[in-house]
């Protein structure tokens, strides 16, 4: 075995590569830009002939080319954010390019909606594809190569049912049709292409190694019959290639230098190289990394699809899901997601569960710097200032940013205002610093207030529910209460404050790893979405506020304007609380 050296035009001056703290040198140890070993083809790993490698380099010029190949059968989730970060980021780091390739080989599950979504989300995440391609762009090439595979004795038409294939594979038994004549398989495969054979009555299988220790070498299916129009290719085909057949060939046809994927595909590496070797095609370098596992959620496409189609959630962009559309609707930024992915690193250890609080930390770090402050009361209780003139309206200066007096906004302060119900107690205690009979609190940006006596509290007929609190304010600000309260006042006498709808979102599942549960749907958190239809907000929120605008509701958390907002009423989604209050097992 020998090595082919690049000249200086291929950029072979630096063999070290660290990308965001991860050492990828092993991917490049054979050369700075591509896999350069060549051999006689007897070794089933990345071993290109000298001629294949020279042809590949003449096309790429020695540049790194990767690909991000999502299936358009659903919305992308946060695990895809990690894949994008690696696929696009590594290529960008090396001055190369990354294909956005739609792996559209199953027309029954694919929709144009998903294709459009994926393209939009890739752009939202900050990545620019080198080219946008579809596996279906190569259907003719893939078909012709399948014919060649049959001619070379490496594929055959099989008539076993799905259950029979499974049984024979489990017993390591050859199909009864495995050794049928090449000419016969060629004729039957042509009949499959022309639509002369019914669905389920024939498949094209690769003749691999039924005695291998690797289950993914047990004569994988290359083509199956589906009389289903294709969202991109139309009705031109009634046979469609499998992922195991198509993805490695298209990697080769697009001259991908590094085929990066998650560890569950590691056992398919042998099949990947077997097929390219059998067809005499250029072989990219394959490298696997650990997938992203986040607590209190599921990221299986099958499970996500079930949550959506069975209406357990409100669509693919439900803010409780870890889909990127759901996170965006919840108010999470792409930069916070990328910072989170960068922080967890890239390893080959596939046993770690990343706690959701780690993502929330990065969300808070960004929104703390970018989300202006405002005041909203979620569960309002009426407060009447007894020593305030009935018709007096005063403007208070409130700050948009805690460290800047320059940017402020005016909020009305009047005789009647509202505070959070949880900020008042009828019975005081030493560890409680909110408002209570005989106790004071400070109204943010305004003044101290005091509830003089229990007789100043108006209760409902149940003698427990507080309807109104009558207080006095301290105009001289002589008292120094420990607790600061946010509030919203009547903008004019007898007029309610601005009403907004607020949606409080929490973890979708109670368990940290619901995917491990047999009855995972029973683990859904019944309090994952709480809707408050009539919260009170300060008037400035009416002016110039649009969908996607983000705010910090003082003392409550970070919120974003939802797409369900109307000119009559704003709707806010809680992105994250101010602090992590989650306790494992609770």
Coordinates of C-alpha atoms in Angstrom, one line a residue:
X1 CA 0.0 0.0 0.0
X2 CA 1.3 3.4 -0.9
X3 CA 0.2 7.0 -0.4
X4 CA -0.5 9.7 -3.0
X5 CA 0.9 13.1 -2.1
X6 CA -0.6 16.4 -3.0
X7 CA 1.3 19.3 -4.5
X8 CA 1.1 22.7 -2.9
X9 CA -1.9 23.7 -5.1
X10 CA -4.0 21.2 -3.0
X11 CA -3.2 23.1 0.2
X12 CA -1.3 20.3 1.9
X13 CA 0.5 22.5 4.3
X14 CA -1.2 21.7 7.6
X15 CA -2.2 18.3 9.0
X16 CA -3.6 19.5 12.3
X17 CA -7.3 20.3 12.7
X18 CA -9.1 21.3 15.8
X19 CA -12.7 22.5 15.3
X20 CA -14.3 24.2 18.3
X21 CA -12.1 22.3 20.7
X22 CA -12.5 18.9 19.0
X23 CA -9.5 17.3 17.4
X24 CA -10.5 16.0 14.0
X25 CA -6.9 15.2 13.0
X26 CA -7.8 11.5 12.5
X27 CA -10.0 12.5 9.6
X28 CA -7.1 14.2 7.9
X29 CA -4.1 12.2 9.0
X30 CA -3.8 10.7 5.5
X31 CA -3.8 14.2 3.9
X32 CA -5.0 17.6 4.8
X33 CA -8.1 17.5 2.6
X34 CA -9.1 14.0 1.7
X35 CA -8.5 10.3 2.2
X36 CA -5.5 9.5 0.0
X37 CA -4.6 5.8 0.6
X38 CA -5.0 3.6 -2.4
X39 CA -4.8 -0.1 -2.6
X40 CA -5.7 -3.0 -4.8
X41 CA -9.2 -2.9 -3.3
X42 CA -8.9 -5.9 -1.0
X43 CA -9.6 -3.9 2.2
X44 CA -13.1 -2.8 2.8
X45 CA -12.5 0.6 4.3
X46 CA -11.7 4.0 2.7
X47 CA -9.2 2.8 0.1
X48 CA -9.3 4.5 -3.2
X49 CA -7.3 3.5 -6.3
X50 CA -4.8 6.1 -7.5
X51 CA -6.9 6.7 -10.6
X52 CA -10.1 7.3 -8.6
X53 CA -8.4 9.6 -6.2
X54 CA -6.8 11.7 -8.9
X55 CA -10.1 12.0 -10.6
X56 CA -11.7 13.1 -7.3
X57 CA -9.0 15.6 -6.7
X58 CA -9.3 17.0 -10.2
X59 CA -13.0 17.9 -9.4
X60 CA -12.6 19.1 -5.8
X61 CA -9.2 20.9 -6.1
X62 CA -8.4 19.4 -2.7
X63 CA -11.3 21.2 -0.9
X64 CA -13.2 19.7 1.9
X65 CA -16.8 18.8 0.9
X66 CA -19.3 17.6 3.4
X67 CA -23.1 17.1 3.3
X68 CA -26.1 17.6 5.5
X69 CA -28.6 15.0 4.3
X70 CA -32.0 15.3 6.1
X71 CA -35.0 13.2 5.1
X72 CA -37.9 15.5 4.3
X73 CA -40.3 13.4 6.4
X74 CA -40.7 15.8 9.3
X75 CA -39.4 18.9 10.9
X76 CA -35.8 19.2 12.1
X77 CA -35.0 19.0 15.8
X78 CA -32.2 20.1 18.0
X79 CA -30.2 17.0 17.2
X80 CA -30.0 18.2 13.6
X81 CA -28.6 21.5 14.9
X82 CA -25.6 19.5 16.1
X83 CA -25.3 17.7 12.7
X84 CA -25.5 21.1 10.9
X85 CA -22.9 22.6 13.3
X86 CA -20.5 19.7 12.4
X87 CA -21.3 19.3 8.7
X88 CA -21.4 23.0 7.8
X89 CA -19.0 24.2 10.4
X90 CA -16.2 21.8 9.6
X91 CA -16.4 22.6 5.9
X92 CA -16.5 26.3 6.6
X93 CA -13.5 25.9 9.0
X94 CA -11.5 24.4 6.1
X95 CA -12.6 26.7 3.4
X96 CA -14.7 24.1 1.7
X97 CA -18.4 23.6 1.2
X98 CA -21.4 21.6 2.6
X99 CA -24.2 20.3 0.4
X100 CA -27.7 20.5 1.7
X101 CA -29.0 17.2 0.2
X102 CA -32.5 16.1 0.7
X103 CA -32.5 12.3 1.2
X104 CA -35.8 11.9 -0.5
X105 CA -36.0 8.1 -1.2
X106 CA -39.4 7.4 0.5
X107 CA -42.2 9.3 -1.3
X108 CA -44.9 7.9 1.1
X109 CA -43.5 9.9 4.0
X110 CA -42.2 13.0 2.3
X111 CA -43.9 16.4 1.7
X112 CA -43.0 19.7 0.0
X113 CA -43.9 21.3 3.4
X114 CA -40.9 19.5 5.0
X115 CA -38.6 20.4 2.1
X116 CA -39.5 24.1 2.4
X117 CA -39.2 24.0 6.2
X118 CA -35.7 22.3 6.1
X119 CA -34.3 24.9 3.7
X120 CA -35.7 27.8 5.8
X121 CA -34.4 26.4 9.1
X122 CA -30.9 25.8 7.7
X123 CA -30.8 29.4 6.7
X124 CA -32.2 30.5 10.1
X125 CA -29.5 28.5 11.8
X126 CA -26.9 30.7 9.9
X127 CA -25.7 28.1 7.4
X128 CA -25.3 28.7 3.7
X129 CA -25.3 25.5 1.5
X130 CA -22.6 25.0 -1.1
X131 CA -25.3 23.5 -3.2
X132 CA -28.9 22.2 -2.7
X133 CA -29.4 18.8 -4.1
X134 CA -31.8 15.9 -3.9
X135 CA -31.1 12.2 -3.9
X136 CA -33.9 12.1 -6.5
X137 CA -31.7 14.2 -8.8
X138 CA -29.6 11.0 -9.1
X139 CA -32.4 8.4 -9.6
X140 CA -31.3 7.7 -13.2
X141 CA -27.6 7.3 -12.1
X142 CA -28.7 5.1 -9.2
X143 CA -30.8 2.9 -11.4
X144 CA -28.0 2.4 -14.0
X145 CA -25.6 1.6 -11.2
X146 CA -28.1 -1.0 -9.8
X147 CA -28.1 -2.6 -13.2
X148 CA -24.3 -2.7 -13.2
X149 CA -24.4 -4.2 -9.7
X150 CA -26.6 -7.0 -11.0
X151 CA -24.3 -7.5 -14.0
X152 CA -21.3 -7.9 -11.7
X153 CA -23.1 -10.5 -9.7
X154 CA -23.6 -8.4 -6.6
X155 CA -27.4 -8.0 -6.6
X156 CA -30.4 -10.1 -7.3
X157 CA -34.2 -9.7 -7.5
X158 CA -35.9 -11.3 -4.5
X159 CA -39.5 -12.3 -3.9
X160 CA -39.5 -12.9 -0.2
X161 CA -42.0 -10.9 1.9
X162 CA -40.8 -8.5 4.6
X163 CA -41.5 -11.0 7.3
X164 CA -39.6 -13.8 5.4
X165 CA -36.6 -11.5 4.8
X166 CA -36.5 -10.8 8.6
X167 CA -36.7 -14.4 9.5
X168 CA -34.0 -15.5 7.0
X169 CA -31.7 -12.7 8.2
X170 CA -32.1 -13.7 11.8
X171 CA -31.2 -17.3 10.9
X172 CA -28.4 -16.2 8.6
X173 CA -30.1 -18.1 5.7
X174 CA -29.8 -17.2 2.1
X175 CA -32.9 -16.2 0.1
X176 CA -34.1 -19.0 -2.2
X177 CA -33.6 -16.5 -5.1
X178 CA -30.1 -15.4 -4.1
X179 CA -28.4 -17.4 -6.8
X180 CA -30.8 -16.9 -9.6
X181 CA -29.1 -16.2 -13.0
X182 CA -27.9 -12.6 -13.6
X183 CA -29.9 -12.4 -16.8
X184 CA -33.1 -13.3 -15.0
X185 CA -32.5 -10.6 -12.3
X186 CA -31.8 -8.1 -15.0
X187 CA -35.1 -8.9 -16.7
X188 CA -37.1 -8.8 -13.5
X189 CA -35.5 -5.5 -12.4
X190 CA -36.5 -4.0 -15.7
X191 CA -40.0 -5.3 -15.1
X192 CA -40.0 -3.6 -11.7
X193 CA -38.9 -0.3 -13.3
X194 CA -41.7 -0.5 -15.9
X195 CA -44.4 -1.2 -13.2
X196 CA -45.1 -4.7 -14.3
X197 CA -44.7 -6.2 -10.8
X198 CA -47.0 -5.4 -7.9
X199 CA -45.9 -3.7 -4.7
X200 CA -44.4 -6.1 -2.2
X201 CA -43.9 -8.9 -4.8
X202 CA -40.2 -8.1 -5.5
X203 CA -37.2 -6.2 -4.2
X204 CA -33.7 -5.8 -5.4
X205 CA -31.2 -7.0 -2.7
X206 CA -27.5 -6.6 -2.6
X207 CA -25.6 -9.9 -2.5
X208 CA -23.4 -9.2 0.6
X209 CA -22.4 -11.6 3.3
X210 CA -25.1 -13.5 5.1
X211 CA -22.6 -15.1 7.5
X212 CA -21.0 -11.8 8.6
X213 CA -21.0 -10.8 12.3
X214 CA -22.5 -7.5 11.1
X215 CA -26.3 -7.6 10.7
X216 CA -26.0 -4.7 8.2
X217 CA -24.2 -7.0 5.7
X218 CA -27.2 -9.4 5.4
X219 CA -28.2 -8.7 1.8
X220 CA -29.7 -5.2 2.4
X221 CA -32.5 -4.1 0.1
X222 CA -31.4 -1.7 -2.7
X223 CA -34.7 -1.1 -4.4
X224 CA -38.4 -1.6 -3.6
X225 CA -41.6 -1.0 -5.6
X226 CA -43.9 2.0 -4.6
X227 CA -46.6 3.2 -6.9
X228 CA -46.5 6.6 -5.2
X229 CA -45.8 10.0 -6.9
X230 CA -42.6 11.6 -5.6
X231 CA -42.8 15.2 -4.3
X232 CA -39.7 16.2 -6.3
X233 CA -39.4 13.7 -9.1
X234 CA -43.1 13.4 -9.9
X235 CA -44.5 10.1 -11.3
X236 CA -41.4 9.2 -13.3
X237 CA -40.5 6.3 -11.1
X238 CA -42.3 3.4 -9.4
X239 CA -39.1 1.9 -7.9
X240 CA -37.2 3.8 -5.3
X241 CA -33.7 3.2 -3.8
X242 CA -33.2 2.5 -0.1
X243 CA -31.1 4.7 2.1
X244 CA -28.4 2.0 2.4
X245 CA -28.1 1.8 -1.3
X246 CA -28.4 5.5 -2.2
X247 CA -26.6 7.6 0.4
X248 CA -23.1 6.2 -0.1
X249 CA -23.4 6.3 -3.9
X250 CA -24.6 9.9 -3.9
X251 CA -21.8 10.8 -1.5
X252 CA -19.4 9.4 -4.1
X253 CA -21.1 11.1 -7.1
X254 CA -21.0 14.5 -5.3
X255 CA -17.3 13.9 -4.4
X256 CA -17.9 14.3 -0.7
X257 CA -14.6 14.1 1.1
X258 CA -15.9 13.4 4.6
X259 CA -19.2 11.6 5.3
X260 CA -20.1 12.5 8.9
X261 CA -22.9 10.8 10.7
X262 CA -24.0 9.7 14.2
X263 CA -22.9 6.5 15.9
X264 CA -26.0 4.5 15.2
X265 CA -24.8 4.3 11.6
X266 CA -21.4 2.9 12.5
X267 CA -22.4 -0.7 11.8
X268 CA -23.4 0.4 8.3
X269 CA -19.9 1.5 7.5
X270 CA -19.0 -2.0 6.1
X271 CA -22.0 -1.9 3.8
X272 CA -21.1 1.6 2.7
X273 CA -17.7 0.7 1.6
X274 CA -18.7 -2.8 0.3
X275 CA -21.1 -1.1 -2.2
X276 CA -18.7 1.5 -3.4
X277 CA -16.0 -1.1 -3.7
X278 CA -18.3 -3.4 -5.7
X279 CA -19.1 -0.7 -8.2
X280 CA -15.6 0.7 -8.4
X281 CA -16.6 4.1 -7.2
X282 CA -14.7 6.8 -5.2
X283 CA -14.9 6.3 -1.5
X284 CA -15.3 9.2 1.0
X285 CA -14.0 9.1 4.5
X286 CA -16.7 8.1 7.0
X287 CA -16.5 9.3 10.6
X288 CA -19.2 8.9 13.3
X289 CA -19.9 11.0 16.4
X290 CA -22.3 10.8 19.3
X291 CA -25.9 12.0 18.7
X292 CA -27.4 14.7 20.9
X293 CA -29.6 13.4 23.7
X294 CA -31.5 16.1 25.6
X295 CA -33.5 15.3 28.8
X296 CA -37.3 15.5 29.2
X297 CA -38.0 15.1 25.5
X298 CA -38.1 12.7 22.6
X299 CA -36.3 13.3 19.3
X300 CA -37.2 10.2 17.3
X301 CA -38.9 11.2 14.1
X302 CA -41.4 8.4 14.6
X303 CA -42.3 9.6 18.1
X304 CA -42.4 13.3 17.1
X305 CA -44.7 12.4 14.2
X306 CA -47.0 10.6 16.6
X307 CA -47.1 13.5 19.0
X308 CA -48.1 15.8 16.1
X309 CA -50.5 13.6 14.2
X310 CA -52.3 12.4 17.3
X311 CA -52.7 16.0 18.6
X312 CA -50.7 15.5 21.8
X313 CA -49.1 18.8 20.8
X314 CA -50.1 21.8 18.7
X315 CA -48.2 21.0 15.5
X316 CA -44.5 20.6 14.6
X317 CA -43.7 24.1 15.9
X318 CA -45.3 23.6 19.3
X319 CA -43.0 25.5 21.7
X320 CA -42.8 22.4 24.0
X321 CA -41.0 20.3 21.3
X322 CA -37.3 20.2 20.7
X323 CA -37.9 20.8 17.0
X324 CA -36.0 23.9 15.8
X325 CA -39.3 25.4 14.6
X326 CA -40.7 24.9 18.1
X327 CA -37.7 26.4 19.8
X328 CA -37.8 29.4 17.4
X329 CA -41.5 29.9 18.2
X330 CA -40.6 29.7 21.9
X331 CA -38.2 32.6 21.5
X332 CA -34.9 30.6 21.4
X333 CA -32.4 32.2 19.0
X334 CA -30.2 30.2 16.5
X335 CA -27.1 31.7 18.1
X336 CA -28.1 30.4 21.5
X337 CA -28.6 26.9 20.0
X338 CA -25.2 27.0 18.2
X339 CA -23.5 28.2 21.4
X340 CA -25.1 25.3 23.3
X341 CA -24.0 22.8 20.6
X342 CA -20.5 24.2 20.6
X343 CA -20.3 24.0 24.4
X344 CA -21.2 20.3 24.6
X345 CA -18.5 19.4 22.2
X346 CA -18.2 16.5 19.7
X347 CA -17.3 13.0 21.0
X348 CA -17.7 9.4 20.2
X349 CA -19.3 8.6 23.6
X350 CA -22.9 7.8 23.0
X351 CA -24.1 7.4 26.6
X352 CA -24.5 10.9 27.8
X353 CA -27.7 12.7 28.4
X354 CA -27.5 16.5 28.3
X355 CA -29.8 18.1 30.8
X356 CA -32.3 20.7 29.4
X357 CA -31.1 23.2 32.0
X358 CA -27.8 23.4 30.0
X359 CA -29.6 24.7 27.0
X360 CA -31.7 27.0 29.1
X361 CA -28.5 28.5 30.6
X362 CA -27.3 29.6 27.1
X363 CA -30.8 30.9 26.3
X364 CA -30.7 33.1 29.4
X365 CA -27.2 34.3 28.8
X366 CA -28.2 35.7 25.4
X367 CA -31.7 37.0 26.3
X368 CA -30.3 38.8 29.3
X369 CA -28.3 41.0 27.0
X370 CA -30.8 41.3 24.2
X371 CA -34.3 41.3 25.6
X372 CA -35.6 44.7 26.9
X373 CA -37.4 44.8 30.3
X374 CA -41.1 45.4 30.8
X375 CA -43.8 44.6 33.5
X376 CA -46.6 42.2 33.2
X377 CA -48.8 40.8 36.0
X378 CA -49.9 37.2 35.3
X379 CA -52.3 36.6 38.2
X380 CA -53.5 40.1 39.1
X381 CA -55.0 41.1 42.5
X382 CA -56.5 44.6 42.8
X383 CA -54.7 47.2 45.0
X384 CA -56.2 50.5 46.0
X385 CA -54.0 53.3 47.3
X386 CA -56.2 55.0 49.9
X387 CA -54.0 58.1 50.3
X388 CA -53.8 58.9 46.5
X389 CA -56.0 61.4 44.7
X390 CA -58.8 59.6 42.8
X391 CA -58.1 61.1 39.4
X392 CA -54.3 61.6 39.6
X393 CA -52.3 59.8 36.9
X394 CA -48.5 60.0 37.3
X395 CA -45.9 58.7 34.9
X396 CA -43.0 56.6 36.3
X397 CA -39.8 56.1 34.4
X398 CA -39.0 52.4 33.9
X399 CA -35.8 51.1 32.5
X400 CA -35.5 48.9 29.5
X401 CA -32.1 47.8 30.5
X402 CA -30.8 47.4 34.1
X403 CA -27.4 49.1 33.4
X404 CA -28.7 52.0 31.2
X405 CA -30.7 55.0 32.3
X406 CA -30.7 56.3 28.8
X407 CA -33.2 53.9 27.5
X408 CA -36.4 54.1 29.5
X409 CA -40.1 54.1 29.0
X410 CA -43.0 55.7 30.8
X411 CA -45.7 53.7 32.7
X412 CA -48.8 55.2 34.3
X413 CA -49.2 55.1 38.0
X414 CA -52.6 55.7 39.5
X415 CA -54.9 55.0 42.5
X416 CA -55.8 51.5 41.3
X417 CA -53.1 49.1 40.4
X418 CA -52.5 45.3 40.2
X419 CA -49.8 43.1 41.7
X420 CA -49.2 39.3 41.5
X421 CA -51.6 37.4 43.8
X422 CA -48.6 35.4 45.1
X423 CA -46.9 38.6 46.3
X424 CA -49.5 39.0 49.1
X425 CA -50.3 36.9 52.1
X426 CA -52.9 37.3 54.8
X427 CA -50.7 35.5 57.3
X428 CA -47.1 36.8 57.6
X429 CA -44.0 34.7 58.5
X430 CA -40.4 35.5 59.3
X431 CA -39.2 33.9 56.0
X432 CA -41.7 35.9 53.9
X433 CA -40.7 39.3 52.5
X434 CA -43.7 40.1 50.3
X435 CA -46.8 42.3 51.2
X436 CA -48.9 41.3 54.2
X437 CA -51.0 43.1 56.8
X438 CA -48.6 45.3 58.8
X439 CA -45.9 44.8 56.2
X440 CA -44.4 47.0 53.5
X441 CA -43.1 46.3 50.0
X442 CA -41.5 48.5 47.3
X443 CA -43.2 49.0 43.9
X444 CA -40.6 48.8 41.2
X445 CA -39.8 52.3 39.8
X446 CA -42.4 53.9 42.1
X447 CA -42.6 54.0 45.9
X448 CA -43.0 51.9 49.1
X449 CA -46.5 50.7 50.0
X450 CA -47.9 49.3 53.2
X451 CA -50.9 47.2 54.1
X452 CA -51.8 48.6 57.5
X453 CA -54.2 46.0 58.8
X454 CA -56.0 42.9 57.9
X455 CA -59.3 44.8 57.9
X456 CA -57.9 46.6 54.8
X457 CA -58.2 43.3 52.8
X458 CA -61.5 42.6 51.0
X459 CA -62.3 38.9 50.8
X460 CA -64.7 36.9 48.7
X461 CA -67.6 34.9 50.2
X462 CA -65.3 31.9 50.9
X463 CA -63.4 34.2 53.3
X464 CA -60.1 33.1 51.7
X465 CA -59.9 34.6 48.2
X466 CA -58.5 38.1 48.2
X467 CA -60.5 40.5 46.0
X468 CA -58.9 43.8 46.9
X469 CA -56.1 45.1 49.1
X470 CA -56.2 48.7 50.4
X471 CA -52.9 50.1 51.1
X472 CA -51.1 53.4 51.8
X473 CA -48.1 54.7 49.8
X474 CA -45.0 56.4 51.3
X475 CA -44.5 59.5 49.1
X476 CA -41.3 60.4 51.1
X477 CA -39.8 56.9 50.5
X478 CA -38.7 56.8 54.1
X479 CA -39.2 53.0 54.5
X480 CA -36.8 50.5 52.9
X481 CA -38.7 47.3 52.3
X482 CA -36.8 44.1 51.4
X483 CA -39.1 42.9 48.6
X484 CA -39.6 44.7 45.3
X485 CA -42.8 44.0 43.4
X486 CA -43.7 44.5 39.8
X487 CA -47.1 46.0 39.0
X488 CA -49.5 47.4 36.4
X489 CA -51.8 50.4 37.0
X490 CA -55.0 51.5 35.5
X491 CA -54.0 53.9 32.6
X492 CA -57.0 56.1 33.6
X493 CA -59.7 55.9 36.3
X494 CA -62.0 52.9 35.8
X495 CA -60.2 51.6 32.7
X496 CA -58.6 48.1 32.9
X497 CA -54.9 47.8 32.0
X498 CA -53.8 46.3 28.7
X499 CA -54.9 42.6 28.6
X500 CA -52.5 40.0 27.0
X501 CA -52.5 36.2 26.7
X502 CA -49.5 34.5 28.2
X503 CA -48.6 30.9 27.7
X504 CA -46.3 29.2 30.2
X505 CA -44.4 26.3 28.8
X506 CA -42.6 23.6 30.8
X507 CA -40.9 20.3 30.1
X508 CA -43.0 18.1 27.9
X509 CA -42.2 14.9 29.8
X510 CA -41.8 14.3 33.5
X511 CA -39.0 11.7 33.1
X512 CA -35.5 12.7 32.0
X513 CA -35.4 9.9 29.4
X514 CA -39.0 9.2 28.3
X515 CA -37.8 7.4 25.2
X516 CA -36.7 4.5 27.4
X517 CA -40.3 3.9 28.7
X518 CA -42.6 1.4 27.1
X519 CA -45.6 3.6 27.6
X520 CA -43.8 6.9 26.9
X521 CA -47.0 8.8 26.2
X522 CA -48.2 8.2 29.7
X523 CA -45.2 10.3 30.9
X524 CA -46.4 13.5 29.3
X525 CA -46.4 16.4 31.7
X526 CA -50.0 17.5 32.1
X527 CA -48.8 21.0 33.1
X528 CA -46.4 21.5 30.2
X529 CA -48.7 24.3 28.9
X530 CA -50.6 26.7 31.0
X531 CA -52.6 29.5 29.3
X532 CA -53.3 32.7 31.1
X533 CA -55.9 34.5 28.9
X534 CA -56.1 37.8 30.8
X535 CA -52.7 38.9 32.2
X536 CA -52.2 42.7 32.6
X537 CA -49.4 44.5 30.8
X538 CA -48.0 48.1 30.9
X539 CA -49.2 50.2 27.9
X540 CA -45.9 50.5 26.0
X541 CA -46.3 46.8 25.0
X542 CA -49.1 48.0 22.6
X543 CA -46.8 50.1 20.5
X544 CA -44.7 48.7 17.6
X545 CA -44.6 45.1 19.0
X546 CA -44.4 42.4 16.4
X547 CA -44.3 38.6 16.2
X548 CA -40.9 37.3 17.4
X549 CA -40.1 40.3 19.6
X550 CA -38.5 39.2 22.9
X551 CA -38.9 40.7 26.3
X552 CA -37.9 40.1 29.9
X553 CA -41.0 40.3 32.1
X554 CA -39.5 41.5 35.3
X555 CA -39.3 38.9 38.0
X556 CA -41.1 36.4 35.7
X557 CA -38.8 35.3 32.9
X558 CA -38.2 35.8 29.2
X559 CA -41.1 35.9 26.7
X560 CA -41.7 36.2 23.0
X561 CA -44.6 37.5 20.9
X562 CA -46.4 34.5 19.4
X563 CA -47.7 34.2 15.8
X564 CA -51.2 33.8 17.2
X565 CA -51.2 37.5 18.2
X566 CA -53.9 39.7 16.7
X567 CA -54.3 43.5 16.5
X568 CA -56.8 43.1 19.4
X569 CA -54.7 41.0 21.7
X570 CA -51.0 40.1 22.0
X571 CA -50.0 36.5 22.8
X572 CA -46.7 35.8 24.6
X573 CA -44.9 32.5 25.0
X574 CA -42.6 32.0 27.9
X575 CA -39.1 31.1 26.6
X576 CA -37.5 30.4 29.9
X577 CA -37.7 31.4 33.5
X578 CA -35.2 33.8 35.0
X579 CA -33.6 31.0 37.0
X580 CA -33.5 27.2 36.7
X581 CA -36.1 26.0 39.2
X582 CA -36.2 22.4 37.9
X583 CA -35.5 19.6 40.4
X584 CA -34.9 16.1 39.2
X585 CA -37.7 13.7 40.1
X586 CA -40.2 16.5 40.9

